[in-house]
Amino acid sequence: MSDRRGIAMLFGVLGLVVACGDDDGGGEDGGAGGDGAAICTRASDCDDGMFCNGAESCDPAASGADARGCVSGAAPCEGACDDDADRCLEGCVDADGDGFEDAACGGEDCDDDDPDRYPGNTEVCDAMGHDEDCDPDTLGPDRDGDGYVSDECCNGDVCGADCDDGDGGISPDVLDGCGGGDEDCDGSFDEDPNEIVYRDRDGDGYGTPDETLEACGAPMGYAPLDTDCNDDLRSINPGAAEVCDGGTDPTMSDENCDGTIDEGCGCTPVGAERVCGETMAIRDGVGRCAPGAQTCQTVAGGTAWSGCAGAVGPIEEVCNDEDDDCDGAIDEDFECRNGATDTGLNDCGREGTRTCLSCTWTPPDFSRDETAATCDYCDDTGRGSLDTEISLSIGNDTEHRFYREDVPSVDELQTFGAPSIPLCSSSTSQCAVPNNSTVAGASRTGAVYLREPVEIGYEGVTFEAKVTVFEDRDTPQEHGWGLVVVLEDDTNPSPLLGAVGEMGVPRGRDGMAVEWWWYDFEAAGDVDDTVALRQLRASGADPVVSRTTERAEPHAFQTTRGSRPRQHLRARITPDNPVTTTNETEVVVQYQYMGLWQRAAACGAGGEPDCGFAITSGATYHFGIVSSATSTSTPYISFRTDDSSETLPAPSVNVETLCP
């Protein structure tokens, strides 16, 4: 839990906290047992931890069983016995002479009558189950190094799983492909076929690549080769002999599918031409492939067709909107075909569009015009929300009064200024803000901002402040205070103050201000308060886009010294979507009166005026408070913490869920 502290002025306590979190709770499981004896179910239930009285057994039906069903064991030693060492002191020797004493006497030999069974002995692969090393988990060597011991190696009833320990390609982990063997040692053969065969419609032993099947061997209707140039005629295939039939249609007369008709045959008449070359291009009319031409010419001993001139054959497919390999498909080896579009959800959970450029989807994640800066910031917790806490405070129960050259440390306040009195001079080493404006007759203007900027997410932000006014005089007090949202400016990162008459709101900056403005002080102690929503870069004399004026006595300044009226504001900002062309910014302001929230001002929502300036999601803003006061009696502004005994809720800025 983080400590949230407020900041107070003459106008009270203000804290700005950005916080989102999510805490999970858990419980503890437990159990309780009962007292009393329980009937044993296994020998370990009866073990008393003693060696010399023998190993107890569980046999509730035995005549010598106790109330738990346990039967005492026989003493392991014929003579003296050492319970501490779990061994017999006499009568327990290494009977088989293998260097290890009997396990019954506390030794490690699992069979003290067999000199070929002892710990550390080399395990031998045998089908008899002989345990040479007294370890039932070792079965024998793994000769082919595939991680499995031969199924001929056993220890008791447990045997290895490798059905061929001389071939590393045979083990239970291997896929059992074609070949007639049992590669995965499951007793079945070729259950994972991995050969491709091709549909053979005419049954001539040659198929075409348009229909395939995975099998071990070609079943009826399929062939192992895909080189048939006419799968409708059994007489035409790569294994057929060329027939000198004088035909001109390559799909009918190229009997051996080599792209040439009647090769080796004479021709007639001299000068005649015929098509040759890539017959698929002629048959389907698709692709870059093109047939050539042959001419009947006179040769020694007769006539013959010339070579195939002008033919273009298939090549490897490239991204060029052409069927380079002449298989009837264009750019089929790539992600997509140039110019294609697709829609889907991007990383921020919103629908986006991608386009195929150079046979690659661009952008691959449907991000449209968004960048990492407008999406990645929205989740640094893995829970779909921003989890950042920023606190602003000037310390507990402290007070700062700002006169000439009396500038707080920049570690305490981000920005402060006074329009009529310069706060920075040659004798001042610390300056929080330049003296940027002067208003004649004004008393003071002050401001304080979060030291770190805040990125507003897609779902928006709610900020709330409760201010307690410390009235330390009996004279009228005018003007008021406001909450400001200012767009960060890389060229001028410190938000500037405006004039006292503008309540210190920094005009000329991009942003908005929610103001509580009091005026027309009355002798009765009531005051007409105005809650206003203002554009900071608006033109004209009145930049207020929406306001409400209410007579709200619980919030007004009183004429009694020491009074502490409270003012409570809440504003909800729904930012503009940066990827659309319209300004969707909405701001709704409420104030609390008699414990109830009242709508005070709004823009961009429910028929309210347009907000003008677009507060965009993903952009970086400063949150802050500004104040102004006009008084003839006290020429300073006081920022201080609340030292009253009353505990006020901490004002806060809550960044809500940013990504779906």
XYZ file of C-alpha atoms in Angstrom, residues 239-598:
360
model
C 6.152 -44.148 -69.702
C 4.364 -44.411 -73.044
C 6.092 -44.607 -76.440
C 5.663 -41.695 -78.830
C 3.310 -42.482 -81.738
C 3.955 -40.973 -85.157
C 0.366 -39.928 -85.756
C 0.949 -36.478 -87.206
C -1.243 -34.873 -84.578
C -0.986 -31.202 -83.672
C -2.785 -31.067 -80.310
C -0.088 -31.562 -77.635
C -2.653 -32.680 -75.065
C -3.650 -35.555 -77.326
C -0.552 -36.373 -79.401
C 2.369 -35.986 -76.978
C 2.090 -39.585 -75.845
C 5.241 -39.590 -73.656
C 4.588 -36.160 -72.061
C 8.001 -34.726 -72.971
C 6.570 -31.554 -74.521
C 7.263 -32.604 -78.125
C 4.945 -34.301 -80.634
C 6.147 -37.101 -82.917
C 9.813 -36.636 -82.059
C 11.873 -38.907 -84.303
C 9.080 -39.101 -86.882
C 9.042 -37.592 -90.326
C 6.733 -34.714 -91.157
C 4.672 -33.423 -94.028
C 4.297 -31.076 -95.723
C 7.582 -29.211 -95.577
C 6.990 -25.777 -94.010
C 4.129 -26.903 -91.795
C 4.153 -25.671 -88.139
C 2.888 -27.152 -84.908
C 2.763 -26.250 -81.219
C 5.359 -27.662 -78.831
C 6.773 -27.091 -75.360
C 4.799 -26.422 -72.174
C 1.502 -28.193 -72.724
C 0.010 -27.120 -69.361
C 0.039 -23.501 -70.551
C -2.027 -24.530 -73.531
C -4.445 -26.598 -71.468
C -5.302 -24.118 -68.677
C -4.275 -20.786 -70.173
C -2.771 -19.615 -66.859
C 0.790 -18.668 -66.003
C 3.871 -17.239 -67.594
C 4.663 -20.486 -69.433
C 4.133 -20.383 -73.199
C 4.327 -23.018 -75.905
C 6.826 -22.881 -78.734
C 6.600 -23.819 -82.416
C 8.173 -26.488 -84.625
C 8.556 -26.334 -88.397
C 8.615 -29.287 -90.784
C 11.864 -29.129 -92.682
C 13.900 -31.201 -95.111
C 16.760 -33.197 -93.648
C 19.118 -35.823 -95.017
C 17.091 -38.867 -95.786
C 13.686 -37.188 -95.541
C 11.886 -34.654 -93.361
C 11.858 -33.859 -89.619
C 10.424 -31.367 -87.209
C 12.756 -28.603 -86.119
C 13.574 -27.857 -82.503
C 10.907 -26.253 -80.275
C 11.453 -22.504 -80.648
C 10.026 -19.835 -78.301
C 8.801 -22.155 -75.572
C 8.823 -20.782 -71.984
C 8.946 -23.386 -69.231
C 8.156 -23.213 -65.516
C 10.524 -21.675 -62.946
C 10.438 -21.320 -59.156
C 7.549 -19.142 -57.969
C 8.500 -15.526 -57.129
C 6.389 -12.590 -55.870
C 5.365 -10.898 -59.141
C 1.609 -11.532 -59.623
C 2.402 -14.265 -62.170
C 2.165 -18.038 -62.197
C 5.894 -18.676 -62.578
C 5.760 -22.414 -61.966
C 2.733 -22.803 -64.243
C 0.655 -24.784 -61.756
C -2.454 -22.632 -62.073
C -1.861 -20.622 -58.854
C -0.259 -17.171 -58.487
C 2.291 -16.445 -55.712
C 0.998 -19.429 -53.743
C 4.283 -19.900 -51.857
C 3.970 -16.541 -50.026
C 1.829 -15.091 -47.210
C -0.601 -13.334 -49.494
C -1.171 -11.986 -52.977
C -0.284 -8.337 -53.594
C -3.181 -5.935 -53.054
C -5.231 -8.266 -50.869
C -6.725 -6.827 -47.642
C -7.733 -8.426 -44.378
C -9.349 -7.305 -41.110
C -8.793 -8.479 -37.547
C -8.092 -7.376 -33.968
C -4.833 -5.626 -33.144
C -2.800 -5.889 -29.939
C -4.956 -3.195 -28.321
C -8.119 -5.225 -28.923
C -9.578 -3.029 -31.659
C -10.397 -3.935 -35.250
C -7.783 -2.983 -37.795
C -6.909 -3.596 -41.442
C -3.789 -4.966 -43.076
C -2.763 -4.962 -46.731
C -0.595 -7.364 -48.703
C 2.551 -5.591 -49.898
C 5.388 -7.540 -51.540
C 3.482 -10.727 -50.682
C 3.674 -9.911 -46.930
C 0.866 -8.709 -44.643
C 1.558 -5.106 -43.653
C 1.254 -4.349 -40.796
C 1.134 -7.932 -39.557
C -0.925 -7.142 -36.414
C -3.766 -5.033 -37.920
C -2.349 -1.977 -36.096
C -3.394 0.528 -38.789
C -1.950 3.946 -37.946
C -1.126 3.047 -34.347
C 2.390 2.800 -33.052
C 3.949 1.193 -30.016
C 3.653 4.519 -28.208
C -0.139 4.464 -28.511
C -0.655 0.869 -27.533
C 2.206 -0.620 -25.551
C 1.904 1.924 -22.745
C -1.544 0.720 -21.855
C -0.456 -2.379 -19.973
C 2.611 -2.689 -17.762
C 1.092 -5.210 -15.373
C -0.093 -8.025 -17.611
C -3.608 -7.397 -16.276
C -4.762 -4.921 -18.907
C -4.188 -1.762 -16.891
C -1.556 0.826 -16.168
C -0.132 0.423 -12.688
C 1.673 3.639 -11.867
C 1.434 5.742 -8.738
C 2.614 9.328 -8.713
C 2.240 11.413 -5.573
C 2.707 15.118 -5.032
C 3.250 16.642 -1.616
C 5.156 19.403 0.133
C 5.417 17.607 3.438
C 3.258 17.130 6.478
C 1.822 20.167 8.263
C 4.106 22.627 6.514
C 3.423 26.002 4.967
C 5.043 27.916 2.114
C 4.433 31.641 1.600
C 5.788 32.973 -1.636
C 7.167 36.526 -1.755
C 9.814 38.040 -3.986
C 12.681 35.570 -4.499
C 11.013 33.126 -2.148
C 10.863 30.160 -4.521
C 10.233 26.609 -3.311
C 12.606 23.857 -4.222
C 11.757 22.218 -7.508
C 11.728 18.958 -5.572
C 8.659 20.267 -3.765
C 6.686 22.046 -6.471
C 6.860 21.520 -10.192
C 5.739 25.008 -11.184
C 4.973 28.231 -9.368
C 4.741 31.835 -10.412
C 3.460 35.277 -9.467
C 2.530 37.593 -12.334
C 3.140 40.910 -10.601
C 6.323 40.090 -8.668
C 9.339 38.430 -10.313
C 10.197 35.209 -8.515
C 13.579 34.671 -10.153
C 16.536 37.026 -9.942
C 20.327 36.973 -9.946
C 20.356 36.215 -6.231
C 18.059 33.227 -6.601
C 19.591 29.885 -7.449
C 16.297 28.061 -7.886
C 13.564 29.101 -10.297
C 10.522 26.931 -10.831
C 8.913 28.996 -13.584
C 9.776 32.186 -15.475
C 7.918 35.400 -14.786
C 5.765 34.990 -17.857
C 2.983 37.545 -17.360
C 2.093 40.646 -15.398
C -1.349 41.821 -14.352
C -1.563 45.201 -12.674
C -3.086 45.145 -9.213
C -3.123 41.377 -8.907
C -2.089 39.730 -5.699
C -0.909 36.240 -6.536
C -1.296 33.308 -8.884
C 0.021 29.863 -8.039
C 0.152 26.440 -9.597
C 1.405 22.996 -8.814
C 1.660 20.015 -11.187
C 2.440 16.353 -11.074
C 6.173 15.954 -11.429
C 5.720 13.078 -13.889
C 3.421 13.202 -16.921
C 0.500 10.831 -17.336
C -0.541 8.991 -20.497
C -4.312 8.887 -20.914
C -5.498 5.479 -22.058
C -8.197 4.484 -24.491
C -10.855 4.132 -21.810
C -10.154 7.564 -20.348
C -9.366 9.039 -16.981
C -11.289 10.349 -13.974
C -9.783 12.975 -11.707
C -11.247 14.207 -8.474
C -10.236 16.792 -5.906
C -11.604 17.920 -2.572
C -10.270 21.252 -1.408
C -10.586 22.742 2.049
C -10.268 26.522 2.094
C -8.346 27.972 5.013
C -9.869 31.399 5.647
C -7.342 33.425 7.648
C -8.948 36.874 7.490
C -12.308 38.584 7.688
C -12.032 40.436 4.384
C -13.582 39.302 1.065
C -11.668 36.834 -1.058
C -12.239 36.537 -4.801
C -11.309 34.368 -7.782
C -10.842 30.625 -7.189
C -9.028 27.471 -8.242
C -9.031 24.964 -11.041
C -7.812 21.572 -12.171
C -5.842 21.679 -15.416
C -4.960 19.039 -18.019
C -2.109 20.345 -20.193
C -0.584 18.557 -23.182
C 3.125 17.981 -22.672
C 5.236 20.173 -24.933
C 8.716 18.857 -25.708
C 9.942 22.355 -26.541
C 8.485 23.873 -23.360
C 7.906 21.007 -20.907
C 7.061 23.106 -17.822
C 3.400 24.190 -17.850
C 3.134 27.969 -17.486
C 0.745 30.005 -15.391
C -1.853 32.382 -16.646
C -3.008 35.675 -15.207
C -4.698 36.037 -11.854
C -7.832 37.187 -13.645
C -7.779 33.875 -15.471
C -7.252 31.996 -12.203
C -3.737 31.120 -13.287
C -4.966 28.905 -16.123
C -2.155 28.781 -18.714
C -3.819 30.199 -21.828
C -2.191 29.381 -25.145
C -1.402 25.797 -24.181
C -3.216 22.754 -25.554
C -5.504 21.365 -22.896
C -8.580 21.992 -20.778
C -9.324 23.346 -17.323
C -12.096 22.541 -14.868
C -12.552 25.610 -12.657
C -14.331 26.489 -9.452
C -14.779 30.203 -9.638
C -16.331 32.343 -6.946
C -17.281 35.982 -7.217
C -19.843 38.650 -6.101
C -19.176 38.221 -2.421
C -22.314 38.994 -0.399
C -22.652 40.218 3.165
C -24.889 37.265 4.016
C -21.949 34.956 3.429
C -23.381 33.193 0.373
C -21.744 33.380 -2.998
C -22.691 32.410 -6.533
C -20.132 29.765 -7.466
C -19.425 28.936 -11.090
C -18.127 25.571 -12.208
C -16.757 26.010 -15.712
C -15.080 23.956 -18.408
C -12.512 25.955 -20.384
C -10.405 25.424 -23.494
C -6.874 26.632 -22.987
C -6.245 27.520 -26.636
C -9.724 28.905 -27.383
C -10.016 32.197 -29.252
C -12.061 35.168 -28.130
C -12.651 36.774 -24.778
C -14.516 33.844 -23.220
C -12.892 30.435 -23.681
C -15.478 28.728 -21.473
C -17.354 26.037 -23.407
C -19.757 25.011 -20.642
C -20.616 26.274 -17.179
C -23.152 26.202 -14.370
C -23.732 28.803 -11.645
C -25.214 27.661 -8.374
C -25.801 29.259 -4.984
C -23.972 26.681 -2.921
C -23.554 27.885 0.650
C -21.562 24.841 1.912
C -18.868 25.666 -0.633
C -18.715 29.449 -0.266
C -16.123 31.572 1.456
C -17.273 33.007 4.744
C -16.318 36.241 6.442
C -15.309 34.448 9.612
C -11.624 33.917 10.199
C -10.777 30.245 10.666
C -13.692 28.840 8.655
C -12.932 25.893 6.391
C -15.534 25.438 3.673
C -14.954 22.527 1.320
C -15.275 22.262 -2.422
C -15.407 18.926 -4.245
C -15.044 18.442 -8.014
C -14.934 15.384 -10.256
C -14.288 15.262 -14.002
C -14.402 12.350 -16.413
C -12.376 12.621 -19.652
C -13.072 10.231 -22.518
C -10.281 10.898 -25.027
C -10.447 11.102 -28.787
C -9.530 8.031 -30.822
C -6.454 9.164 -32.793
C -7.174 6.909 -35.760
C -10.524 8.485 -36.673
C -11.159 11.813 -38.389
C -13.706 13.192 -35.900
C -13.075 14.664 -32.449
C -14.651 12.244 -29.973
C -13.355 13.962 -26.827
C -15.925 14.063 -24.021
C -15.585 15.831 -20.666
C -18.255 15.657 -17.960
C -17.804 17.707 -14.759
C -19.722 17.192 -11.516
C -19.676 18.951 -8.165
C -20.905 17.586 -4.868
C -23.695 19.349 -3.017
C -25.289 18.018 0.164
C -23.606 14.662 -0.425
C -24.960 14.268 -3.964
C -23.128 14.644 -7.261
C -24.602 17.331 -9.523
